[in-house]
Coordinates of C-alpha atoms in Angstrom, one line a residue:
M1163 CA 0.0 0.0 0.0
T1164 CA 1.3 3.3 -1.1
A1165 CA 1.5 6.5 1.1
I1166 CA -1.2 8.1 -1.0
D1167 CA -3.4 5.0 -0.5
V1168 CA -3.0 5.4 3.3
M1169 CA -4.0 9.0 3.0
M1170 CA -7.1 7.9 1.0
W1171 CA -8.3 5.4 3.6
L1172 CA -7.8 7.9 6.4
T1173 CA -9.9 10.3 4.3
F1174 CA -12.7 7.7 4.0
A1175 CA -12.6 7.1 7.8
M1176 CA -12.8 10.8 8.5
I1177 CA -15.7 11.4 6.1
V1178 CA -17.7 8.5 7.6
A1179 CA -17.0 10.0 11.1
M1180 CA -18.1 13.5 10.0
V1181 CA -21.3 12.3 8.4
V1182 CA -22.2 10.2 11.3
A1183 CA -21.6 13.1 13.7
F1184 CA -23.7 15.4 11.6
A1185 CA -26.5 12.8 11.5
M1186 CA -26.5 11.9 15.2
E1187 CA -26.9 15.5 16.3
R1188 CA -25.4 14.8 19.6
W1189 CA -23.1 17.8 19.1
S1190 CA -24.0 21.0 17.4
I1191 CA -23.5 21.6 13.7
E1192 CA -21.0 24.3 14.5
L1193 CA -18.9 22.2 16.8
V1194 CA -18.8 19.2 14.3
S1195 CA -18.0 21.5 11.4
I1196 CA -15.1 23.2 13.3
A1197 CA -13.8 19.9 14.5
S1198 CA -13.8 18.4 11.0
L1199 CA -11.9 21.4 9.7
V1200 CA -9.2 21.0 12.4
A1201 CA -9.0 17.3 11.6
W1202 CA -8.6 17.9 7.9
L1203 CA -5.8 20.6 8.5
V1204 CA -4.0 18.3 10.9
L1205 CA -4.3 15.2 8.6
F1206 CA -2.9 16.9 5.6
W1207 CA -0.1 18.6 7.6
L1208 CA 1.0 15.7 9.9
A1209 CA 0.4 12.5 7.8
P1210 CA 2.5 13.6 4.8
M1211 CA 5.4 14.4 7.2
M1212 CA 5.1 11.0 8.8
L1213 CA 4.8 9.2 5.4
D1214 CA 7.6 11.3 3.8
I1215 CA 5.5 12.6 0.9
D1216 CA 4.3 16.0 -0.4
S1217 CA 1.0 17.1 1.0
P1218 CA -1.8 16.6 -1.7
L1219 CA -3.7 19.5 -0.2
R1220 CA -2.4 22.8 1.2
P1221 CA -4.3 24.5 4.0
D1222 CA -5.6 27.3 1.6
A1223 CA -7.1 24.6 -0.6
L1224 CA -8.9 23.0 2.4
L1225 CA -10.2 26.3 3.5
A1226 CA -11.2 27.5 -0.1
G1227 CA -14.8 26.2 0.5
F1228 CA -15.5 29.3 2.6
S1229 CA -15.1 31.5 -0.5
N1230 CA -17.2 29.1 -2.6
Q1231 CA -19.5 31.0 -5.0
A1232 CA -22.5 28.8 -4.2
L1233 CA -22.1 29.4 -0.5
I1234 CA -21.8 33.1 -0.9
T1235 CA -24.8 33.1 -3.3
V1236 CA -26.9 31.2 -0.8
L1237 CA -26.0 33.5 2.2
A1238 CA -26.7 36.6 0.0
M1239 CA -30.1 35.2 -1.1
L1240 CA -31.1 34.6 2.6
V1241 CA -30.4 38.3 3.1
I1242 CA -32.7 39.1 0.1
G1243 CA -35.4 36.8 1.5
Q1244 CA -35.2 38.5 4.8
G1245 CA -35.7 41.8 3.1
L1246 CA -38.9 40.5 1.4
F1247 CA -40.2 39.3 4.7
Q1248 CA -39.3 42.4 6.5
T1249 CA -41.4 44.6 4.1
D1250 CA -44.2 42.1 3.7
A1251 CA -43.6 42.6 -0.1
L1252 CA -45.1 39.3 -1.1
E1253 CA -48.4 39.6 0.6
R1254 CA -50.4 40.3 -2.5
P1255 CA -48.8 37.6 -4.7
T1256 CA -49.4 35.2 -1.7
A1257 CA -53.0 36.0 -1.6
I1258 CA -53.4 35.6 -5.3
L1259 CA -51.7 32.2 -5.4
A1260 CA -53.6 31.1 -2.3
R1261 CA -57.0 31.8 -3.9
Y1262 CA -56.2 29.3 -6.6
G1263 CA -55.4 26.5 -4.1
S1264 CA -58.0 24.2 -2.7
K1265 CA -59.7 25.0 0.7
T1266 CA -57.3 22.6 2.4
G1267 CA -54.0 24.1 3.3
M1268 CA -51.8 21.7 1.4
G1269 CA -53.8 22.4 -1.9
A1270 CA -52.2 25.8 -2.4
V1271 CA -48.8 24.4 -1.5
I1272 CA -49.0 21.5 -3.9
L1273 CA -50.1 23.9 -6.7
I1274 CA -47.0 26.0 -6.0
L1275 CA -44.6 23.0 -5.9
F1276 CA -46.0 21.9 -9.3
V1277 CA -45.4 25.4 -10.8
V1278 CA -41.9 25.3 -9.4
M1279 CA -41.1 22.0 -10.9
V1280 CA -42.4 23.1 -14.3
T1281 CA -40.7 26.4 -14.2
S1282 CA -37.4 24.8 -13.2
A1283 CA -37.3 23.0 -16.4
V1284 CA -36.7 26.2 -18.4
V1285 CA -35.2 28.5 -15.8
N1286 CA -32.3 27.6 -13.6
D1287 CA -33.8 26.1 -10.5
T1288 CA -31.8 28.3 -8.0
P1289 CA -33.5 31.6 -8.9
V1290 CA -36.8 29.8 -9.1
V1291 CA -36.4 28.6 -5.5
V1292 CA -35.4 32.2 -4.5
M1293 CA -38.5 33.5 -6.1
F1294 CA -40.9 31.0 -4.5
L1295 CA -39.3 30.6 -1.0
P1296 CA -40.8 33.7 0.5
I1297 CA -44.2 33.1 -1.2
I1298 CA -44.7 29.5 0.0
S1299 CA -43.5 30.5 3.4
A1300 CA -46.1 33.2 3.7
I1301 CA -48.8 30.9 2.4
A1302 CA -47.8 28.2 4.9
A1303 CA -48.0 30.8 7.7
A1304 CA -51.3 31.9 6.5
R1305 CA -52.7 28.4 6.3
G1306 CA -51.3 27.4 9.6
I1307 CA -48.8 25.0 8.2
A1308 CA -45.3 24.7 9.7
T1309 CA -42.7 26.2 7.4
S1310 CA -40.5 23.1 7.8
K1311 CA -43.3 21.0 6.1
V1312 CA -43.0 22.9 2.8
L1313 CA -39.5 24.3 2.2
M1314 CA -37.6 21.1 1.7
P1315 CA -40.3 19.9 -0.8
L1316 CA -39.8 23.3 -2.5
S1317 CA -36.1 22.6 -3.0
F1318 CA -36.7 18.9 -4.1
A1319 CA -39.4 20.0 -6.6
A1320 CA -37.0 22.5 -8.2
L1321 CA -34.4 19.8 -8.5
L1322 CA -36.9 17.3 -10.1
G1323 CA -37.9 19.9 -12.7
G1324 CA -34.3 20.9 -13.3
K1325 CA -33.5 17.3 -14.4
T1326 CA -35.7 17.5 -17.5
T1327 CA -33.7 19.9 -19.8
L1328 CA -30.2 20.9 -20.5
I1329 CA -30.5 24.4 -18.8
G1330 CA -32.5 23.2 -15.8
T1331 CA -29.5 23.2 -13.5
S1332 CA -25.9 24.3 -13.9
T1333 CA -25.0 20.6 -13.3
N1334 CA -26.5 19.6 -16.5
L1335 CA -24.6 22.2 -18.5
L1336 CA -21.4 21.5 -16.7
A1337 CA -21.6 17.7 -17.4
A1338 CA -22.5 18.3 -21.0
G1339 CA -19.5 20.6 -21.4
V1340 CA -17.2 18.0 -20.0
A1341 CA -18.7 15.3 -22.3
E1342 CA -18.2 17.5 -25.3
Q1343 CA -14.6 18.4 -24.3
A1344 CA -13.5 14.9 -23.3
G1345 CA -15.3 12.8 -25.8
G1346 CA -16.8 15.1 -28.5
L1347 CA -20.3 14.1 -27.3
M1348 CA -23.0 16.7 -28.1
V1349 CA -25.9 16.6 -25.6
S1350 CA -29.0 18.3 -27.1
F1351 CA -31.5 20.4 -25.1
F1352 CA -34.2 17.7 -24.8
E1353 CA -31.8 14.7 -24.9
F1354 CA -33.0 13.3 -21.5
T1355 CA -36.4 15.0 -21.1
I1356 CA -38.5 12.0 -21.4
P1357 CA -36.8 9.8 -18.9
A1358 CA -36.3 12.7 -16.5
A1359 CA -40.0 13.7 -16.9
I1360 CA -41.1 10.1 -15.9
M1361 CA -38.7 10.3 -12.9
A1362 CA -40.0 13.8 -12.0
V1363 CA -43.7 12.5 -12.0
F1364 CA -42.8 9.6 -9.5
G1365 CA -40.6 12.0 -7.4
F1366 CA -43.3 14.8 -7.3
A1367 CA -45.8 12.3 -5.9
Y1368 CA -43.4 11.5 -3.1
V1369 CA -42.5 15.2 -2.5
A1370 CA -46.1 16.5 -2.4
L1371 CA -47.9 13.6 -0.6
V1372 CA -45.3 11.7 1.5
L1373 CA -42.4 14.1 2.4
P1374 CA -44.5 16.6 4.3
R1375 CA -45.7 13.8 6.6
I1376 CA -42.2 12.7 7.4
L1377 CA -40.8 16.2 8.1
P1378 CA -41.0 17.5 11.7
A1379 CA -43.1 20.7 12.4
R1380 CA -40.7 23.6 13.3
A1381 CA -41.2 27.3 13.4
G1382 CA -39.5 29.0 10.4
M1383 CA -38.8 32.6 9.3
A1384 CA -42.4 33.7 8.9
D1385 CA -43.4 32.2 12.3
Q1386 CA -40.7 34.1 14.0
M1387 CA -41.5 37.4 12.4
T1388 CA -45.2 37.2 13.3
G1389 CA -44.5 35.9 16.8
G1390 CA -46.7 32.9 16.1
S1391 CA -49.2 33.9 18.8
G1392 CA -53.0 33.5 18.7
K1393 CA -53.7 35.6 21.8
Q1394 CA -56.3 38.3 21.6
F1395 CA -55.1 41.8 22.6
I1396 CA -57.3 44.7 23.4
A1397 CA -56.2 47.7 21.4
Q1398 CA -57.7 51.1 20.4
I1399 CA -57.6 53.1 17.3
D1400 CA -58.0 56.9 17.6
V1401 CA -59.8 58.2 14.5
T1402 CA -58.3 61.6 13.6
Y1403 CA -58.9 64.0 10.7
G1404 CA -57.4 62.3 7.6
H1405 CA -57.5 58.9 9.2
P1406 CA -58.3 56.0 6.8
L1407 CA -61.3 55.1 9.0
A1408 CA -62.8 58.5 9.1
G1409 CA -66.1 58.5 7.1
M1410 CA -66.3 54.7 7.0
E1411 CA -69.7 53.2 7.5
S1412 CA -70.6 49.9 9.0
V1413 CA -71.8 47.1 6.7
S1414 CA -73.8 44.3 8.1
G1415 CA -72.9 45.3 11.6
M1416 CA -69.1 45.3 10.9
F1417 CA -66.4 47.6 9.4
P1418 CA -64.8 46.2 6.3
A1419 CA -61.4 47.7 6.9
L1420 CA -61.2 45.9 10.3
K1421 CA -62.2 42.5 9.0
D1422 CA -59.3 40.8 10.8
M1423 CA -60.3 42.4 14.1
T1424 CA -63.3 42.2 16.5
V1425 CA -64.7 45.8 17.1
R1426 CA -65.9 45.7 20.8
L1427 CA -66.8 49.3 21.2
V1428 CA -66.9 52.7 19.6
Q1429 CA -66.6 55.5 22.0
R1430 CA -67.9 58.9 20.8
G1431 CA -67.5 61.5 23.5
E1432 CA -69.6 60.3 26.4
H1433 CA -71.7 57.9 24.3
P1434 CA -70.5 54.3 23.7
F1435 CA -71.8 52.3 20.7
L1436 CA -71.9 48.5 21.2
P1437 CA -72.0 45.8 18.5
P1438 CA -73.8 45.1 16.3
F1439 CA -73.1 48.4 14.6
E1440 CA -76.0 49.5 12.3
N1441 CA -75.7 52.6 10.1
L1442 CA -72.8 53.9 12.1
M1443 CA -70.3 56.2 10.4
L1444 CA -66.9 56.7 12.1
R1445 CA -66.0 60.3 12.6
P1446 CA -62.9 62.1 13.7
G1447 CA -62.6 62.0 17.5
D1448 CA -64.1 58.5 17.8
T1449 CA -62.2 55.9 19.7
V1450 CA -62.5 52.3 18.3
I1451 CA -61.8 49.5 20.8
V1452 CA -60.8 46.2 19.1
A1453 CA -59.7 42.7 20.0
A1454 CA -57.2 41.3 17.6
T1455 CA -54.2 38.8 17.4
R1456 CA -50.7 40.1 17.4
H1457 CA -50.5 39.3 13.7
A1458 CA -53.4 41.5 12.9
L1459 CA -52.2 44.3 15.0
T1460 CA -48.7 44.1 13.5
R1461 CA -50.2 44.3 10.0
A1462 CA -52.3 47.3 10.9
I1463 CA -49.5 49.2 12.4
S1464 CA -47.1 48.5 9.6
E1465 CA -49.6 49.6 7.0
A1466 CA -50.0 52.9 8.9
A1467 CA -46.2 53.3 9.1
A1468 CA -46.1 56.0 6.4
T1469 CA -48.8 58.0 8.2
P1470 CA -48.4 60.1 11.4
A1471 CA -46.9 58.0 14.2
S1472 CA -49.1 55.9 16.5
R1473 CA -49.6 57.4 20.0
E1474 CA -50.9 56.1 23.4
S1475 CA -54.2 57.8 24.0
G1476 CA -55.1 59.9 27.0
D1477 CA -54.8 63.4 28.4
F1478 CA -51.1 64.2 29.0
E1479 CA -51.9 67.6 30.4
G1480 CA -49.7 69.4 27.9
E1481 CA -46.9 66.9 27.8
T1482 CA -45.8 65.5 24.6
P1483 CA -47.5 62.1 24.1
P1484 CA -45.4 59.0 23.6
V1485 CA -44.6 58.5 19.9
M1486 CA -43.7 55.2 18.1
P1487 CA -40.4 55.3 16.1
T1488 CA -41.0 55.7 12.5
K1489 CA -38.4 53.1 11.4
D1490 CA -36.7 50.0 12.8
V1491 CA -39.6 49.3 15.2
T1492 CA -39.5 46.1 17.3
L1493 CA -42.6 44.6 18.9
A1494 CA -42.5 42.4 22.0
E1495 CA -44.7 41.0 24.7
A1496 CA -44.1 41.7 28.4
V1497 CA -46.0 40.4 31.5
V1498 CA -46.9 42.5 34.4
A1499 CA -45.0 40.8 37.3
P1500 CA -46.6 39.9 40.6
G1501 CA -46.0 42.7 43.0
S1502 CA -45.3 45.1 40.2
R1503 CA -45.8 48.9 40.9
L1504 CA -48.0 49.0 37.8
I1505 CA -50.8 46.9 39.3
G1506 CA -53.9 49.0 39.8
R1507 CA -52.7 51.8 37.6
T1508 CA -53.9 52.7 34.1
I1509 CA -51.3 52.7 31.3
E1510 CA -51.4 56.5 31.3
Q1511 CA -50.8 56.6 35.1
A1512 CA -48.0 53.9 34.9
A1513 CA -46.0 56.2 32.6
I1514 CA -44.6 53.1 30.9
H1515 CA -43.2 55.1 28.0
L1516 CA -41.3 57.6 30.2
E1517 CA -39.7 54.7 32.2
T1518 CA -39.0 52.2 29.4
G1519 CA -39.1 54.2 26.1
T1520 CA -41.7 51.8 24.7
V1521 CA -45.3 52.4 23.6
V1522 CA -48.1 50.0 24.7
L1523 CA -50.2 48.9 21.8
G1524 CA -52.5 46.3 23.3
V1525 CA -53.3 44.5 26.5
E1526 CA -54.2 40.8 26.8
R1527 CA -56.0 39.5 29.9
R1528 CA -56.8 35.8 30.1
S1529 CA -59.6 36.0 32.8
R1530 CA -61.8 38.3 30.8
M1531 CA -61.8 40.8 27.9
P1532 CA -62.6 44.3 29.1
R1533 CA -64.8 46.4 27.0
M1534 CA -63.4 49.9 27.6
P1535 CA -60.7 52.3 26.1
L1536 CA -57.2 51.0 26.4
S1537 CA -56.4 54.2 28.6
D1538 CA -59.0 53.2 31.2
I1539 CA -57.9 49.6 31.8
R1540 CA -56.2 49.1 35.2
L1541 CA -53.4 46.7 35.0
E1542 CA -53.4 43.5 36.9
A1543 CA -50.7 40.9 37.6
G1544 CA -50.4 38.4 34.7
D1545 CA -51.5 40.9 32.0
V1546 CA -49.6 40.6 28.8
L1547 CA -48.7 44.0 27.2
L1548 CA -47.8 44.3 23.5
V1549 CA -45.2 47.0 23.4
G1550 CA -43.3 48.6 20.5
G1551 CA -40.1 50.7 20.4
T1552 CA -36.6 50.6 19.3
R1553 CA -34.5 47.4 19.6
E1554 CA -32.5 49.1 22.4
A1555 CA -35.7 50.0 24.3
I1556 CA -37.1 46.5 24.0
E1557 CA -33.8 45.0 25.2
G1558 CA -33.8 47.5 28.1
L1559 CA -37.0 45.7 29.5
R1560 CA -34.7 42.8 30.5
L1561 CA -33.7 44.8 33.5
N1562 CA -37.2 46.1 34.4
R1563 CA -38.7 44.5 37.5
D1564 CA -42.2 45.5 36.9
L1565 CA -42.5 44.1 33.3
L1566 CA -41.1 40.7 32.4
L1567 CA -40.0 40.6 28.8
L1568 CA -40.9 37.4 26.9
E1569 CA -37.6 37.0 25.0
W1570 CA -39.0 34.9 22.2
S1571 CA -41.7 37.4 21.3
A1572 CA -39.4 40.2 20.1
A1573 CA -39.8 40.7 16.4
D1574 CA -39.2 43.6 14.1
L1575 CA -42.2 45.4 12.7
P1576 CA -42.5 45.0 8.8
T1577 CA -41.8 48.2 7.0
R1578 CA -44.5 47.9 4.4
R1579 CA -43.7 51.4 2.9
Y1580 CA -40.6 49.8 1.4
A1581 CA -42.4 46.8 -0.1
R1582 CA -42.3 48.2 -3.6
R1583 CA -38.6 48.8 -3.7
A1584 CA -38.0 45.4 -2.1
L1585 CA -39.9 43.8 -4.9
I1586 CA -38.0 45.8 -7.6
I1587 CA -34.7 44.7 -6.1
F1588 CA -35.8 41.1 -5.9
A1589 CA -37.2 41.0 -9.5
A1590 CA -34.1 42.6 -10.8
M1591 CA -31.9 40.0 -9.1
V1592 CA -34.2 37.1 -10.5
V1593 CA -34.1 38.5 -14.0
Y1594 CA -30.3 38.8 -13.9
A1595 CA -29.9 35.3 -12.5
A1596 CA -32.3 33.8 -15.1
S1597 CA -30.8 35.7 -18.1
G1598 CA -27.5 34.0 -17.5
I1599 CA -25.6 37.2 -18.5
G1600 CA -23.2 36.9 -15.6
P1601 CA -22.4 34.8 -12.5
I1602 CA -25.4 34.5 -10.1
V1603 CA -23.2 35.4 -7.1
I1604 CA -22.9 38.9 -8.5
G1605 CA -26.7 39.5 -8.7
A1606 CA -27.2 37.9 -5.3
L1607 CA -24.6 40.1 -3.5
A1608 CA -25.8 43.2 -5.4
G1609 CA -29.4 42.5 -4.3
A1610 CA -28.4 41.9 -0.7
F1611 CA -26.5 45.2 -0.8
A1612 CA -29.5 47.0 -2.3
M1613 CA -31.9 45.7 0.4
I1614 CA -29.7 47.4 3.0
A1615 CA -28.8 50.5 1.1
F1616 CA -32.5 51.2 0.2
G1617 CA -33.7 50.8 3.8
C1618 CA -35.6 47.4 3.3
L1619 CA -33.2 46.0 6.0
N1620 CA -30.9 47.3 8.6
I1621 CA -27.4 45.8 9.2
R1622 CA -28.7 43.9 12.4
Q1623 CA -31.5 42.3 10.4
A1624 CA -29.3 41.4 7.6
M1625 CA -26.8 39.7 10.0
R1626 CA -29.7 37.7 11.6
A1627 CA -30.4 36.2 8.1
F1628 CA -26.8 35.2 7.8
D1629 CA -26.8 31.5 9.0
H1630 CA -23.5 30.6 10.5
R1631 CA -24.5 26.9 10.6
I1632 CA -24.6 26.8 6.9
F1633 CA -21.4 28.7 6.5
L1634 CA -19.4 26.4 8.8
M1635 CA -21.0 23.1 7.6
V1636 CA -20.5 23.9 3.9
G1637 CA -16.9 24.9 4.5
A1638 CA -16.1 21.6 6.3
S1639 CA -18.0 19.6 3.7
L1640 CA -16.2 21.1 0.8
A1641 CA -12.9 20.4 2.5
A1642 CA -14.0 16.8 2.7
A1643 CA -14.9 16.8 -1.1
A1644 CA -11.4 18.3 -1.9
A1645 CA -9.7 15.6 0.2
L1646 CA -11.6 12.9 -1.5
E1647 CA -10.7 14.1 -5.0
A1648 CA -7.0 14.9 -4.1
T1649 CA -6.4 11.4 -2.6
G1650 CA -8.1 9.6 -5.5
G1651 CA -10.9 8.4 -3.3
A1652 CA -13.8 9.2 -5.6
I1653 CA -12.2 7.5 -8.6
F1654 CA -11.4 4.4 -6.3
I1655 CA -15.1 4.2 -5.3
A1656 CA -16.3 4.5 -8.9
N1657 CA -13.9 2.0 -10.4
A1658 CA -14.4 -0.5 -7.7
A1659 CA -18.2 -0.4 -8.1
L1660 CA -18.0 -0.5 -11.9
D1661 CA -15.4 -3.2 -12.1
A1662 CA -17.7 -5.4 -10.2
V1663 CA -20.5 -5.3 -12.8
L1664 CA -18.6 -5.1 -16.1
D1665 CA -19.5 -8.8 -16.8
Y1666 CA -23.2 -8.0 -16.3
P1667 CA -25.7 -6.7 -18.8
V1668 CA -25.3 -3.0 -19.7
S1669 CA -28.6 -2.2 -18.0
V1670 CA -27.1 -3.4 -14.7
T1671 CA -24.0 -1.4 -15.3
L1672 CA -26.1 1.7 -15.9
S1673 CA -28.0 1.1 -12.7
V1674 CA -24.8 0.8 -10.6
L1675 CA -23.3 3.9 -12.2
F1676 CA -26.4 5.8 -11.4
L1677 CA -26.5 4.6 -7.8
V1678 CA -22.8 5.4 -7.2
V1679 CA -23.1 8.9 -8.6
A1680 CA -26.5 9.4 -6.7
V1681 CA -24.8 8.6 -3.4
L1682 CA -21.6 10.5 -3.9
T1683 CA -23.5 13.7 -5.1
N1684 CA -24.7 14.0 -1.5
V1685 CA -21.2 14.0 -0.2
L1686 CA -19.3 15.9 -2.9
S1687 CA -21.9 18.2 -4.2
N1688 CA -23.7 17.8 -7.5
N1689 CA -21.2 19.8 -9.7
A1690 CA -18.1 18.1 -8.3
T1691 CA -19.7 14.7 -8.9
A1692 CA -20.8 15.6 -12.4
V1693 CA -17.3 16.8 -13.4
L1694 CA -15.6 13.8 -11.8
F1695 CA -17.9 11.1 -13.2
T1696 CA -18.6 12.3 -16.8
P1697 CA -15.1 11.2 -18.0
I1698 CA -15.5 8.0 -16.0
A1699 CA -18.9 7.4 -17.9
L1700 CA -17.2 7.9 -21.2
Q1701 CA -14.5 5.4 -20.4
L1702 CA -17.0 2.9 -19.2
A1703 CA -19.0 3.1 -22.4
L1704 CA -15.7 2.7 -24.4
R1705 CA -14.7 -0.4 -22.3
T1706 CA -18.1 -2.0 -22.7
G1707 CA -18.5 -1.1 -26.4
N1708 CA -21.7 0.9 -26.0
D1709 CA -23.1 4.2 -27.0
P1710 CA -21.6 6.8 -24.5
M1711 CA -24.9 9.0 -24.4
P1712 CA -26.8 6.7 -22.0
F1713 CA -23.8 6.7 -19.6
V1714 CA -23.4 10.5 -19.7
V1715 CA -27.2 10.9 -19.2
A1716 CA -27.0 8.5 -16.2
V1717 CA -24.4 10.8 -14.6
I1718 CA -26.4 14.0 -15.4
L1719 CA -29.6 12.6 -13.9
A1720 CA -27.9 11.0 -10.8
A1721 CA -25.9 14.1 -10.0
S1722 CA -29.2 15.9 -9.5
C1723 CA -30.3 13.5 -6.8
A1724 CA -28.8 15.6 -4.1
F1725 CA -31.7 15.1 -1.7
A1726 CA -30.1 13.3 1.2
S1727 CA -27.8 16.1 2.6
P1728 CA -28.0 19.9 2.7
I1729 CA -24.5 20.2 1.0
G1730 CA -25.5 18.3 -2.2
Y1731 CA -27.1 21.3 -3.8
Q1732 CA -27.4 25.0 -3.2
T1733 CA -31.2 25.1 -3.0
N1734 CA -31.0 22.6 -0.1
L1735 CA -28.8 25.1 1.7
L1736 CA -31.1 27.9 0.7
V1737 CA -34.1 26.4 2.6
M1738 CA -32.1 25.0 5.5
G1739 CA -32.0 28.1 7.6
P1740 CA -35.5 29.5 7.0
G1741 CA -36.9 26.0 7.5
H1742 CA -34.8 25.3 10.6
Y1743 CA -33.7 22.0 9.2
R1744 CA -31.1 19.7 10.7
F1745 CA -28.7 17.5 8.9
R1746 CA -30.7 14.4 9.9
D1747 CA -34.0 15.8 8.4
Y1748 CA -32.3 15.6 4.9
V1749 CA -31.1 12.1 5.5
I1750 CA -34.6 10.9 6.6
G1751 CA -36.5 12.9 4.1
G1752 CA -34.3 12.7 1.1
S1753 CA -32.8 9.2 1.2
P1754 CA -36.1 7.5 0.2
L1755 CA -36.3 9.9 -2.8
V1756 CA -32.8 9.1 -3.9
L1757 CA -33.6 5.3 -3.8
L1758 CA -36.9 6.0 -5.7
M1759 CA -35.1 7.9 -8.4
W1760 CA -32.6 5.0 -8.7
V1761 CA -35.4 2.4 -9.0
V1762 CA -37.2 4.4 -11.5
Y1763 CA -34.1 5.1 -13.7
T1764 CA -33.1 1.3 -13.5
F1765 CA -36.2 0.6 -15.6
V1766 CA -36.7 3.8 -17.5
G1767 CA -33.1 4.5 -18.6
P1768 CA -32.4 1.1 -20.3
W1769 CA -36.0 1.1 -21.8
Y1770 CA -35.6 4.6 -23.3
Y1771 CA -32.2 3.9 -24.9
G1772 CA -33.2 0.4 -25.9
L1773 CA -30.5 -1.4 -23.8
W1774 CA -32.7 -4.2 -22.4

């Protein structure tokens, strides 16, 4: 055994240990990733010295994964997606798509997955996922579906559609280019469309009907932004001159503009109006008392962000009333503590704004729901206050002994007045990526910069979208891929598997080639696997005396079976953060799909090319 063979077997052992550690989840992804990087650096520094050979990989080559274009693209697109969420820019497209779905929640989701799969056949699947990720997340949130149930199916549906044409994924183009350069083989646009479409049909049935049942329910980006709470808060709306509600008449006892809220009282001077409201027109000076969820209140406040700032009501005896900030507003929930000095006081008397810098927007009381103006409610122990203010003011509540901040509840208020510019930035990035006029990483980074520069996001919000788990895990995994290639491990696995089936019918050889590539694409990444195995496929066809086209197509279709790990393809990475997925989720949810694609191709590939 040569020294490089020793290095190869040590590489195999370390890759197995790394994958097992990721899948077990006994340690955090960050810890496993850093430990793996340290192990690779030590291995390729110490082992060559002990074996008296030159190191096949230098430290800069092992760490080059952190500057990988796909990784930078994914992280930049997460920032762009955060900008769309932060501005609620996709609310209208979401509503339109949701109307075309069935009454069940998954009907709209399945419709979108199908559109994604078809679109990915003619547009590179990465921008397609970028386009639909915030839309499907918002629809899932509106339908009460956990985001984790729909984002992995979104990535898989795009991969299935991308299989069907030459331009569906960059992998297809890359493999076709290698085949032309190495063997003079020209792969046409629709060369593998029929077998790939058959595979996509079977795969879509699994993705739409089975995968959501396997995946765990976890809160995602949309859930975090809305706070995910169904509690009913008592809030009040002061109708002033020029207010959108001024002059609005009740219809069937309700006010159309407040359809997401329950109007409990309209106070006009000393006269209260109770529901149902018949032939009542709201006038300047009216106070409207409503019961609404946090999501409904957040939406109402954000829609009024471009109008004069929201104020706590009450007579402040000449003092300047508390005013909500006009940008970078954070909402949070705080509980009135037992023994608090606020107990028995109204919000006005408690002077919460003067002490904390926050504005009380609503009160939730579990024992009963008072029917009175917000300013007249006397606080009790256990009341939950919905407060708004700057991030610094909200964080300052941690030190307050009268109000107990619920840390999980803090979320930034959507800045809807920037929704149009966020959509323009997003559309420009998608058009650039789909046109292919330049590297997608340029469009992604430019879009992320524009989101910050034009006020759709601030730096803190952009940094929150930056998922360090993805950054570290991809860097460690690409180091493993580089080690596998440098030591000859990938070629060893391919040759060992194919040598074992050379004496079998060509249909069996194709099946084994597909399975080997489909497994390794989840370790090496699809592009690396396609580049590595296309020349091997050409040599295999030459050794068996067969047409090379079926073998190259087998590599192209198998390289897109990157379903069983997040590192296999960049769309998997793209949904990992927003869906709160773990490495094990991809193994559990994607491995059956990899096997399904292998089984289908085992029959469809030889049939299509007449190799039975």
